[in-house]
PDB file of C-alpha atoms and ligand atoms in Angstrom:
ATOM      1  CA  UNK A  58    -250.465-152.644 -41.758  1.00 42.00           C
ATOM      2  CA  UNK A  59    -251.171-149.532 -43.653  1.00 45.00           C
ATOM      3  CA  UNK A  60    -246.846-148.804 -43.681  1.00 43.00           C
ATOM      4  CA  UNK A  61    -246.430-152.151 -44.840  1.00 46.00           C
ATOM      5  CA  UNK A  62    -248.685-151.980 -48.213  1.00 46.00           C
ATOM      6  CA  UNK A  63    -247.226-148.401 -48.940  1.00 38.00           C
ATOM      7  CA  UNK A  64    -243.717-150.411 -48.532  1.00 36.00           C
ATOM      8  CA  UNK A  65    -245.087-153.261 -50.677  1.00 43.00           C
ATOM      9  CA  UNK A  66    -246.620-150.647 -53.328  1.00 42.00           C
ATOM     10  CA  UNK A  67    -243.530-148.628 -53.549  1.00 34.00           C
ATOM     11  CA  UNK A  68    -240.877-152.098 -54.053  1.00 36.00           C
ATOM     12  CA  UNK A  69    -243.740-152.670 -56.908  1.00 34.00           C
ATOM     13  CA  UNK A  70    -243.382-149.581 -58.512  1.00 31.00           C
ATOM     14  CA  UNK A  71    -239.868-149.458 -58.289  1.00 32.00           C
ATOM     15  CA  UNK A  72    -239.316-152.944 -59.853  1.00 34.00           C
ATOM     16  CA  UNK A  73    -241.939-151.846 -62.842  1.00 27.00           C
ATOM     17  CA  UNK A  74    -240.232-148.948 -63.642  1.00 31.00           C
ATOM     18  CA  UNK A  75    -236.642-150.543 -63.851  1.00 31.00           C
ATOM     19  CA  UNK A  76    -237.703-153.259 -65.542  1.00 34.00           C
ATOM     20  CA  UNK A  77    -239.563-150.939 -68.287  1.00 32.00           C
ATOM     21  CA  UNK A  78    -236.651-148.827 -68.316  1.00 37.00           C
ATOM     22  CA  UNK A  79    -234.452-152.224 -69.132  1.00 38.00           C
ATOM     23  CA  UNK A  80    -236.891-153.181 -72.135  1.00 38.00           C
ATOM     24  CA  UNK A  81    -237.171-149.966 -73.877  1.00 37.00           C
ATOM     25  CA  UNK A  82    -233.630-149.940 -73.786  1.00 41.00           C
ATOM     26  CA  UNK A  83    -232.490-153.333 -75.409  1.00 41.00           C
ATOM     27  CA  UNK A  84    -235.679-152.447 -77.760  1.00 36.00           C
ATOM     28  CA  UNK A  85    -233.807-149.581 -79.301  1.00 39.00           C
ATOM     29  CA  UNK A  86    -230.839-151.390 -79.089  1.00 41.00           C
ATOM     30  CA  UNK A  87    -231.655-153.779 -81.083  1.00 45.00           C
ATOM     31  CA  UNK A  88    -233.529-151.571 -83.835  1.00 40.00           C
ATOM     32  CA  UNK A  89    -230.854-149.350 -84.162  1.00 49.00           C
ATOM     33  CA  UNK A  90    -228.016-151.744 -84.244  1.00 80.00           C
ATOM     34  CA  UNK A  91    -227.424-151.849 -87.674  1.00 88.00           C
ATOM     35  CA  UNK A  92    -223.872-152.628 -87.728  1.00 91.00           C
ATOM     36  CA  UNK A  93    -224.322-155.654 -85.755  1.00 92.00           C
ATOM     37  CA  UNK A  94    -226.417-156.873 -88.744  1.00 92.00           C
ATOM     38  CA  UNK A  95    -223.928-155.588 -91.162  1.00 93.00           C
ATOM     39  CA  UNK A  96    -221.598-157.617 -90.008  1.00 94.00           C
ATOM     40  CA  UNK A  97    -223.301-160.838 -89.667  1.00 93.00           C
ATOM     41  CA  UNK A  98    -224.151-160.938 -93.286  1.00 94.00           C
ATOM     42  CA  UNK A  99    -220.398-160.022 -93.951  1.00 94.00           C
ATOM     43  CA  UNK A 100    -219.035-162.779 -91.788  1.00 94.00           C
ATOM     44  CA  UNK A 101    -217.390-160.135 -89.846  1.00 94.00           C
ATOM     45  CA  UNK A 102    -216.908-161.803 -86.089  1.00 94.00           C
ATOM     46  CA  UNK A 103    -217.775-158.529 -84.829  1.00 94.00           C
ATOM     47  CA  UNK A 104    -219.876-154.770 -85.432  1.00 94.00           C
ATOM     48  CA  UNK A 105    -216.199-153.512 -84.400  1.00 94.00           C
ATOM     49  CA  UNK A 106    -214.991-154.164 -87.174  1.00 96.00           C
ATOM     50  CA  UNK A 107    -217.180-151.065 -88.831  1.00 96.00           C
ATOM     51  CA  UNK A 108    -215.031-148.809 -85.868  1.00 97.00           C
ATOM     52  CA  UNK A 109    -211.487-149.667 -86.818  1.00 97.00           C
ATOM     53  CA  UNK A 110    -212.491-149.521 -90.472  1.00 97.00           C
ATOM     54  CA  UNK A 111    -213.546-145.819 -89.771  1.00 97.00           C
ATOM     55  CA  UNK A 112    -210.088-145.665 -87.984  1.00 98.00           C
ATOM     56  CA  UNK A 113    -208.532-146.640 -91.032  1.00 98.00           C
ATOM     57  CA  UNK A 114    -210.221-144.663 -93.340  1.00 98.00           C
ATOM     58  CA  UNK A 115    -209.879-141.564 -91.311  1.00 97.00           C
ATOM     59  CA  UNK A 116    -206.176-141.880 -90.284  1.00 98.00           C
ATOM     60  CA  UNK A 117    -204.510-144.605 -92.425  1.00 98.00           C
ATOM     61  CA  UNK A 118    -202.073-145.613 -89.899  1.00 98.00           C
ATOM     62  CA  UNK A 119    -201.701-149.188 -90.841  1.00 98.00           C
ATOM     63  CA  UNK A 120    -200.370-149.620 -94.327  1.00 98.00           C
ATOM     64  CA  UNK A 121    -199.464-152.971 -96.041  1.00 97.00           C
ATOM     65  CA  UNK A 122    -195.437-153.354 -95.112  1.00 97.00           C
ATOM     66  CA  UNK A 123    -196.765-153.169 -91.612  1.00 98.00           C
ATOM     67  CA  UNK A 124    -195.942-155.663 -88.755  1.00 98.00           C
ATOM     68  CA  UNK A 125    -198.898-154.977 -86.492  1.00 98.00           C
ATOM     69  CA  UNK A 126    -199.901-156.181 -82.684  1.00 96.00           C
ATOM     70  CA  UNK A 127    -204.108-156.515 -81.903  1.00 96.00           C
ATOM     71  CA  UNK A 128    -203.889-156.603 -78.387  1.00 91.00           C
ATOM     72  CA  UNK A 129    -207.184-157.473 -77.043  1.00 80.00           C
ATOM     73  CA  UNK A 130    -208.513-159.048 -79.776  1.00 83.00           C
ATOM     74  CA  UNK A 131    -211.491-161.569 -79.523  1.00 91.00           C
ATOM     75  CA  UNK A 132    -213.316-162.190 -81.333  1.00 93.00           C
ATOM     76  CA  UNK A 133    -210.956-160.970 -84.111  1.00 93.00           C
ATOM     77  CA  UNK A 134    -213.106-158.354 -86.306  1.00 94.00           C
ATOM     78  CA  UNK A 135    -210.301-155.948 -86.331  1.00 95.00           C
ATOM     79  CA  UNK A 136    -208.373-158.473 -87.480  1.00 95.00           C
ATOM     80  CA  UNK A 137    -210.050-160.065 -90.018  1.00 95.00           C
ATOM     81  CA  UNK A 138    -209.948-156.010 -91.406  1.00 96.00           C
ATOM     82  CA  UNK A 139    -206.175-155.551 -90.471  1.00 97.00           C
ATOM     83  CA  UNK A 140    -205.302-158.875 -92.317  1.00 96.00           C
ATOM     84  CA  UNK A 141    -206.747-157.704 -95.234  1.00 96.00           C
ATOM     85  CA  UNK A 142    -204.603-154.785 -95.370  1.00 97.00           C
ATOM     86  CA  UNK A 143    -201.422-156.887 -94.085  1.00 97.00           C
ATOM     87  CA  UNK A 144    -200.890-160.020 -96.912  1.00 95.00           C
ATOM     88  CA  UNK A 145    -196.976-160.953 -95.805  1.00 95.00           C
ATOM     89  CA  UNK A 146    -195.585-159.090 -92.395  1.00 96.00           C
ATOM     90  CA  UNK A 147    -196.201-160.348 -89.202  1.00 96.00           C
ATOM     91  CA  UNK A 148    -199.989-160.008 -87.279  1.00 96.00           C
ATOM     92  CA  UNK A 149    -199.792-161.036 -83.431  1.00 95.00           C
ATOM     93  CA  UNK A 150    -203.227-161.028 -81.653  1.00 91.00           C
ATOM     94  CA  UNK A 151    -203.338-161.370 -77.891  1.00 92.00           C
ATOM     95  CA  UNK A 152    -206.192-161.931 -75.295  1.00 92.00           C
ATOM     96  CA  UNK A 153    -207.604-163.286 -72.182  1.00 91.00           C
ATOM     97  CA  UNK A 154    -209.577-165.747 -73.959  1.00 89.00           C
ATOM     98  CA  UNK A 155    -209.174-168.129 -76.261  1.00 86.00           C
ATOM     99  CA  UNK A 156    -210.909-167.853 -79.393  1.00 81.00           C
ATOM    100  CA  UNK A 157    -211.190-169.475 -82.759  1.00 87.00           C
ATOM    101  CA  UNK A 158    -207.877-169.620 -84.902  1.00 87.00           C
ATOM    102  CA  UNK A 159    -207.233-167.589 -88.407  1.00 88.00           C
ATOM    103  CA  UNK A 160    -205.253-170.282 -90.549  1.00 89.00           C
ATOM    104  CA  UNK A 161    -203.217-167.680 -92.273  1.00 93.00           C
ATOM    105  CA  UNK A 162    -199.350-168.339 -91.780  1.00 94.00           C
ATOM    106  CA  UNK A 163    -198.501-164.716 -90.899  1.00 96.00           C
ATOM    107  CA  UNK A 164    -201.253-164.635 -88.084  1.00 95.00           C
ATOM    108  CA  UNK A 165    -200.270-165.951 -84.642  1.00 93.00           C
ATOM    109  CA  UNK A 166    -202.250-165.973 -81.307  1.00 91.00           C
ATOM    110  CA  UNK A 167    -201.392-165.722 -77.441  1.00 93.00           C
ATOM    111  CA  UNK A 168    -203.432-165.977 -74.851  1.00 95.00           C
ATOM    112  CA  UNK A 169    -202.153-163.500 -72.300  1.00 94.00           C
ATOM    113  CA  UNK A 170    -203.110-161.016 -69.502  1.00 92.00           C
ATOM    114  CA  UNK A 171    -201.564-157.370 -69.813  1.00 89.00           C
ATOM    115  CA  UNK A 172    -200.812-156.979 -66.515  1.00 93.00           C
ATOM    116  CA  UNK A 173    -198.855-160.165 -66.611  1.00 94.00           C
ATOM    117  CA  UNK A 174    -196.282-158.329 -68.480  1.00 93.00           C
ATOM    118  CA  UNK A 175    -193.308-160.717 -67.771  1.00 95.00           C
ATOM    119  CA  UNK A 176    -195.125-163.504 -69.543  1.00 96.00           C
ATOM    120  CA  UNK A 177    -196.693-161.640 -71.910  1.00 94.00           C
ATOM    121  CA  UNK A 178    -193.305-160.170 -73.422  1.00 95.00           C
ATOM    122  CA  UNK A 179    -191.418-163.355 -72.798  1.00 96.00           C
ATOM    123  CA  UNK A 180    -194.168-165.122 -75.147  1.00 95.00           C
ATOM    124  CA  UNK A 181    -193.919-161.940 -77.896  1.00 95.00           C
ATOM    125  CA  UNK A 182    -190.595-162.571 -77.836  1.00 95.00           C
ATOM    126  CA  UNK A 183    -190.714-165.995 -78.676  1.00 95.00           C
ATOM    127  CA  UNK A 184    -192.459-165.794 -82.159  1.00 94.00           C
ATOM    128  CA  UNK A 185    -191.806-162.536 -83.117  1.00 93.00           C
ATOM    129  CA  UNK A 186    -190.306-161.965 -86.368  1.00 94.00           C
ATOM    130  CA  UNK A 187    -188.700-158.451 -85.592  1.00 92.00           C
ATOM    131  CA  UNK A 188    -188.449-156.790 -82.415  1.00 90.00           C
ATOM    132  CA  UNK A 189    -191.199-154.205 -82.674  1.00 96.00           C
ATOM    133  CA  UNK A 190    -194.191-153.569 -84.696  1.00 98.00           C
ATOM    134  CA  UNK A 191    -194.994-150.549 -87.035  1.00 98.00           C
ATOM    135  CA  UNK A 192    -198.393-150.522 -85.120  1.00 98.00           C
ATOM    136  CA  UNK A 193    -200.396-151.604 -82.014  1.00 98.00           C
ATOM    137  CA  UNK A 194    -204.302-151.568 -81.936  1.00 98.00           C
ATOM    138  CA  UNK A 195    -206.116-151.997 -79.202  1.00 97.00           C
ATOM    139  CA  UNK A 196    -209.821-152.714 -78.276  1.00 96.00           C
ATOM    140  CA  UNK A 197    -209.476-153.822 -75.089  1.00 91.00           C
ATOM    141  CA  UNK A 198    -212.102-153.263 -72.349  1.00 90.00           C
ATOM    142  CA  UNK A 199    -212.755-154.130 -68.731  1.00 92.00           C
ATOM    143  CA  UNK A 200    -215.604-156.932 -67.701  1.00 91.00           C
ATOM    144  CA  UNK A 201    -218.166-153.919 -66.428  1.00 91.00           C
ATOM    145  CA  UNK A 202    -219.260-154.002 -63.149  1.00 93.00           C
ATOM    146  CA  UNK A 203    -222.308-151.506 -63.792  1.00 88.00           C
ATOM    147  CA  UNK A 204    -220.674-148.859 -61.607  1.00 93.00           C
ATOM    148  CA  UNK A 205    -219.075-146.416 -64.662  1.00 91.00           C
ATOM    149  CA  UNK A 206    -216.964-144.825 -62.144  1.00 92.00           C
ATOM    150  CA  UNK A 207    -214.965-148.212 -61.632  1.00 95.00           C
ATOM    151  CA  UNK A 208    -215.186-149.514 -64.852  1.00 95.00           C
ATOM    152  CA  UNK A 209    -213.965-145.952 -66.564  1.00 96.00           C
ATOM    153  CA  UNK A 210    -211.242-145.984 -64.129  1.00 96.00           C
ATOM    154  CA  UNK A 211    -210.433-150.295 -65.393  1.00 97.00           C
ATOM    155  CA  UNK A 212    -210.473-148.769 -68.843  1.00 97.00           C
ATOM    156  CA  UNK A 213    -207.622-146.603 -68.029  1.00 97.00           C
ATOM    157  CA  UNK A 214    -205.644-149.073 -65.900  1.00 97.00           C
ATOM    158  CA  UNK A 215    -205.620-151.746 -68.824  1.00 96.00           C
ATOM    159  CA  UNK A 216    -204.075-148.791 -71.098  1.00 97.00           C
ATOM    160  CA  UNK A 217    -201.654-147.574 -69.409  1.00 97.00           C
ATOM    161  CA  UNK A 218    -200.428-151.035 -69.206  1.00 96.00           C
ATOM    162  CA  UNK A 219    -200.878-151.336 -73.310  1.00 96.00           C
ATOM    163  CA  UNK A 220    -198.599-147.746 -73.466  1.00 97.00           C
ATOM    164  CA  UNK A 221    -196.069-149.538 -71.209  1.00 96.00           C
ATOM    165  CA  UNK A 222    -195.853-152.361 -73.538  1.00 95.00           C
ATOM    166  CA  UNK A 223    -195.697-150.553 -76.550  1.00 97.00           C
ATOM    167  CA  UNK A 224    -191.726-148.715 -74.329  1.00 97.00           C
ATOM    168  CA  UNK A 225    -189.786-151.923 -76.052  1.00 95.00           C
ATOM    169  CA  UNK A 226    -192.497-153.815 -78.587  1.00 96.00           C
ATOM    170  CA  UNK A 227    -193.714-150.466 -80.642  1.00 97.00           C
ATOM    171  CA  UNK A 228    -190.831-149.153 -83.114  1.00 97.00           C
ATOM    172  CA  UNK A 229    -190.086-145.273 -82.599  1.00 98.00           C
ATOM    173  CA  UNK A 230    -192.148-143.649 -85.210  1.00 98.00           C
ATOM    174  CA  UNK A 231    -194.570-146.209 -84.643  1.00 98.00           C
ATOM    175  CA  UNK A 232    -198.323-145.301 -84.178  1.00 98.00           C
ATOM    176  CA  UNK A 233    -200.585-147.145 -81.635  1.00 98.00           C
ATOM    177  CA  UNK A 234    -204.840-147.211 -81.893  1.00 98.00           C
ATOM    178  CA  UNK A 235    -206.362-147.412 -78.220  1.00 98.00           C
ATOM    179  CA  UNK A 236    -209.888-147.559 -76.782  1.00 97.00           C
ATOM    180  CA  UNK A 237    -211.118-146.161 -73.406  1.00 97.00           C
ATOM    181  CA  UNK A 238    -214.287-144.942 -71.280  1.00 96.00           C
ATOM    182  CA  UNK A 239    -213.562-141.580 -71.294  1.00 94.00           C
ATOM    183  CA  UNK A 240    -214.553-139.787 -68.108  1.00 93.00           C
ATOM    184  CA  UNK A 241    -213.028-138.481 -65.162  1.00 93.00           C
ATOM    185  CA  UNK A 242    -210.086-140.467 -65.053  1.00 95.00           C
ATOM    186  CA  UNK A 243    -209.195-139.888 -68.770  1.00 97.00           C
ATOM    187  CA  UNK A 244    -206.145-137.285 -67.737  1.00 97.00           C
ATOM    188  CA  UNK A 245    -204.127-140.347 -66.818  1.00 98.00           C
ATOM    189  CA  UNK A 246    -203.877-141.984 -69.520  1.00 98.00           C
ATOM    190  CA  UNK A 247    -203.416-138.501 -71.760  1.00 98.00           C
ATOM    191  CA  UNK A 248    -200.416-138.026 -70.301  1.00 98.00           C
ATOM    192  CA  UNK A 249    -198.809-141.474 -69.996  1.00 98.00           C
ATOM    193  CA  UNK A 250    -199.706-141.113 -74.191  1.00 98.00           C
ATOM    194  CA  UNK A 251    -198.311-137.710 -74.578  1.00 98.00           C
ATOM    195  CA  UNK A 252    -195.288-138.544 -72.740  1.00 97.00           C
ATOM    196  CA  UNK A 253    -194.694-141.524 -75.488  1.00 98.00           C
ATOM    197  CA  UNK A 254    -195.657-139.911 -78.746  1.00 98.00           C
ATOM    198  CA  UNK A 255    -195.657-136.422 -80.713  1.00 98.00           C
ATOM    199  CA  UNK A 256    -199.552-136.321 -81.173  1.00 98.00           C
ATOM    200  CA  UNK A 257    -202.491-137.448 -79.688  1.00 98.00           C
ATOM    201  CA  UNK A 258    -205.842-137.442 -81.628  1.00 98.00           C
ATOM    202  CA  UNK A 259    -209.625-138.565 -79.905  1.00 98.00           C
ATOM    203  CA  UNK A 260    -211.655-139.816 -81.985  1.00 97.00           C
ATOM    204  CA  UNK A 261    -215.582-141.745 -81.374  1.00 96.00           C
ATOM    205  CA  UNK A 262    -216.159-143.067 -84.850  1.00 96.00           C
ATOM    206  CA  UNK A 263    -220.314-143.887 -86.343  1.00 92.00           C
ATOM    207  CA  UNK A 264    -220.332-147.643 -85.359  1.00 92.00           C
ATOM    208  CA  UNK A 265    -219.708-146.585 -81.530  1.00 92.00           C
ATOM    209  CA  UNK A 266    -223.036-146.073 -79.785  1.00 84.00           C
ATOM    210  CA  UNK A 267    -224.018-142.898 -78.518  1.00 80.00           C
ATOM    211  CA  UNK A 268    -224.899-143.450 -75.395  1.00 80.00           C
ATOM    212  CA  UNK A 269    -221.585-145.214 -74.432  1.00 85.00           C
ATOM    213  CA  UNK A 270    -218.557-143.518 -73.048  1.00 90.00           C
ATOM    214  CA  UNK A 271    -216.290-145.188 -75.297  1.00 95.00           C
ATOM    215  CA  UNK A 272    -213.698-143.262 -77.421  1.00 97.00           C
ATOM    216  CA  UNK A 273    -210.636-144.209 -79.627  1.00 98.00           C
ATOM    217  CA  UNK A 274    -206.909-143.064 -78.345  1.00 98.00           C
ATOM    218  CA  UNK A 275    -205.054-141.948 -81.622  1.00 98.00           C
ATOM    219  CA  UNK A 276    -201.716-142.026 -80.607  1.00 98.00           C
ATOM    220  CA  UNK A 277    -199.530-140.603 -83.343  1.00 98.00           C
ATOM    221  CA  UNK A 278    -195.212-141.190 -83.837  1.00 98.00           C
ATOM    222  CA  UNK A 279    -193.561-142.622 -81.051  1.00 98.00           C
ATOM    223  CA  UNK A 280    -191.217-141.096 -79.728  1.00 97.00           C
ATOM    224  CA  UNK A 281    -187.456-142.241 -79.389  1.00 91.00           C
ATOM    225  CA  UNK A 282    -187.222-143.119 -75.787  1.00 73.00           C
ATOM    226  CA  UNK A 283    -184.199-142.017 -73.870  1.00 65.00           C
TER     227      UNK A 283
HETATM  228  C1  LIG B 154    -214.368-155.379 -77.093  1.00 66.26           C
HETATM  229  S1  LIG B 154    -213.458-156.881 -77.012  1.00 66.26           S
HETATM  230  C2  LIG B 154    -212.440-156.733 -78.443  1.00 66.26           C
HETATM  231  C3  LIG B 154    -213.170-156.898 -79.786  1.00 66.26           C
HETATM  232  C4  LIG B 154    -212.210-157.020 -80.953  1.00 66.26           C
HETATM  233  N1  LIG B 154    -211.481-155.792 -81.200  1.00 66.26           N
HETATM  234  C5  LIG B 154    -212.876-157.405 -82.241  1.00 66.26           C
HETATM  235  O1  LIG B 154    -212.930-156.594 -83.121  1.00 66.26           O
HETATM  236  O2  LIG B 154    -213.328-158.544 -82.358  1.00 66.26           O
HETATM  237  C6  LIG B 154    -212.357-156.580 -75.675  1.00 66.26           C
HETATM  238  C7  LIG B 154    -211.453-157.737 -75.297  1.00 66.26           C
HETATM  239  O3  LIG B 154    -210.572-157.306 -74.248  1.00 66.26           O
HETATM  240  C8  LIG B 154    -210.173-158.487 -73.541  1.00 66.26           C
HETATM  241  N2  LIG B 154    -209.574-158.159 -72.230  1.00 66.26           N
HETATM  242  C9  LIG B 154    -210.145-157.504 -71.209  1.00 66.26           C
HETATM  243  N3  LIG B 154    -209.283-157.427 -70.156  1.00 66.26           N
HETATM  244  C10 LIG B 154    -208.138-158.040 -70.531  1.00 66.26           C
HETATM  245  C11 LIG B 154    -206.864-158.273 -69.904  1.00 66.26           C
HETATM  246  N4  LIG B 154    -206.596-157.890 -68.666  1.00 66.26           N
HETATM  247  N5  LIG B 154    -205.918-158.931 -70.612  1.00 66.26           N
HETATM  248  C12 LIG B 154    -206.200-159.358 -71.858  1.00 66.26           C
HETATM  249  N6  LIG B 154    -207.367-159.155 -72.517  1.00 66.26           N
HETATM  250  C13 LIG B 154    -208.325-158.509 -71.871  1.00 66.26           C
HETATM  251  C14 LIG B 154    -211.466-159.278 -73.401  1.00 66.26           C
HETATM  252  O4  LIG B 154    -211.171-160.654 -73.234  1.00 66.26           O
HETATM  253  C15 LIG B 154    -212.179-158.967 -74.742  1.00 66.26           C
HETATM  254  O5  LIG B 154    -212.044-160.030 -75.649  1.00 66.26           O
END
């Protein structure tokens, strides 16, 4: 009898703390997510939009004669920021999902997976205007699982699928934005990038929150691939 109240006490105490742990957490979330709000009162579809903007800013990789891929896209904040640098050459944005439509006539959608690669490429092919694009950004990540281990390792996986498109859709001399969980499996994916282009930056910009792993791939002039 006496085991079986210290078992019952200790599940208590154990579900109090978690669940304390879980409020205090989405409390400060909330307070401190100032770019969410930001955004909302910009019409922005997402806070992202405040990271690629930083990007931008800090880089300058996408300029206004640019044909550039989003690959990963919804909800489309780093578009809406990347179509108002790009007025007249072509913007393809792919994803899993569906989501809703930009009516500008340079703007056009696929819903895709990246590791479907035959159908993916067969549908860029289809509407592209010129073979390759000047750029590629990415923001793709993983549905978590809650174990970081797997869902670093997910992160890594989708990009080196992204650097495998960008072989025949990204233009040598081309530059290519991606995101990943950076942890142990990071060394992957550095040298799948450094194999494609001259220079690789990392960067975490503001609107990323600290206590998440994610960091932005800066993957500077493709190289021509023999
Ligand atoms: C963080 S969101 C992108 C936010 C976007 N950059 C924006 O600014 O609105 C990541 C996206 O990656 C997509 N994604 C994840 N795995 C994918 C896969 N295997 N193929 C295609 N898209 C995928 C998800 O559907 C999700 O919409």
């Amino acid at each position: 009898m006496a085991k079986k109240n210290r078992i019952q006490n200790k599940k208590t105490v154990m579900k109090t703390g978690f669940h304390r742990k879980k409020k205090v957490q989405r409390w400060s979330y909330v307070v401190n997510d100032e770019f969410s709000e930001k955004a909302r009162k910009a019409g922005y579809r997402a806070r992202s939009i405040y990271k690629f903007l930083e990007i931008q800013e800090r880089f300058d990789l996408i300029q206004p004669d640019h044909s550039v891929m989003d690959v990963w896209c919804a909800p489309g904040s780093f578009l809406q920021a990347i179509r108002n640098i790009v007025r007249e050459k072509q913007i393809i944005w792919v994803d899993l999902k569906e989501c809703k439509p930009f009516s500008y006539p340079n703007v056009k959608t696929l819903v895709c997976d990246i590791f479907d690669y035959d159908t993916l490429s067969k549908n860029v092919i289809e509407i592209v205007w010129d073979d390759q694009f000047d750029v590629i950004t990415s923001d793709i990540a993983p549905n978590t699982t809650g174990r970081f281990d797997v869902d670093q390792y997910a992160s890594v996986e989708l990009n080196i699928e992204i650097c495998k498109f960008s072989d025949s859709f990204l233009k040598p001399g081309g530059d290519m934005i991606l995101k990943v969980f950076k942890w142990e499996d990071f060394n992957d994916l550095a040298q799948q990038v450094k194999k494609r282009f001259t220079k690789m930056t990392m960067y975490k910009p503001m609107a990323c929150r600290d206590s998440s792993h994610e960091e932005y791939v800066i993957c500077i002039w493709k190289k021509e691939l023999r």
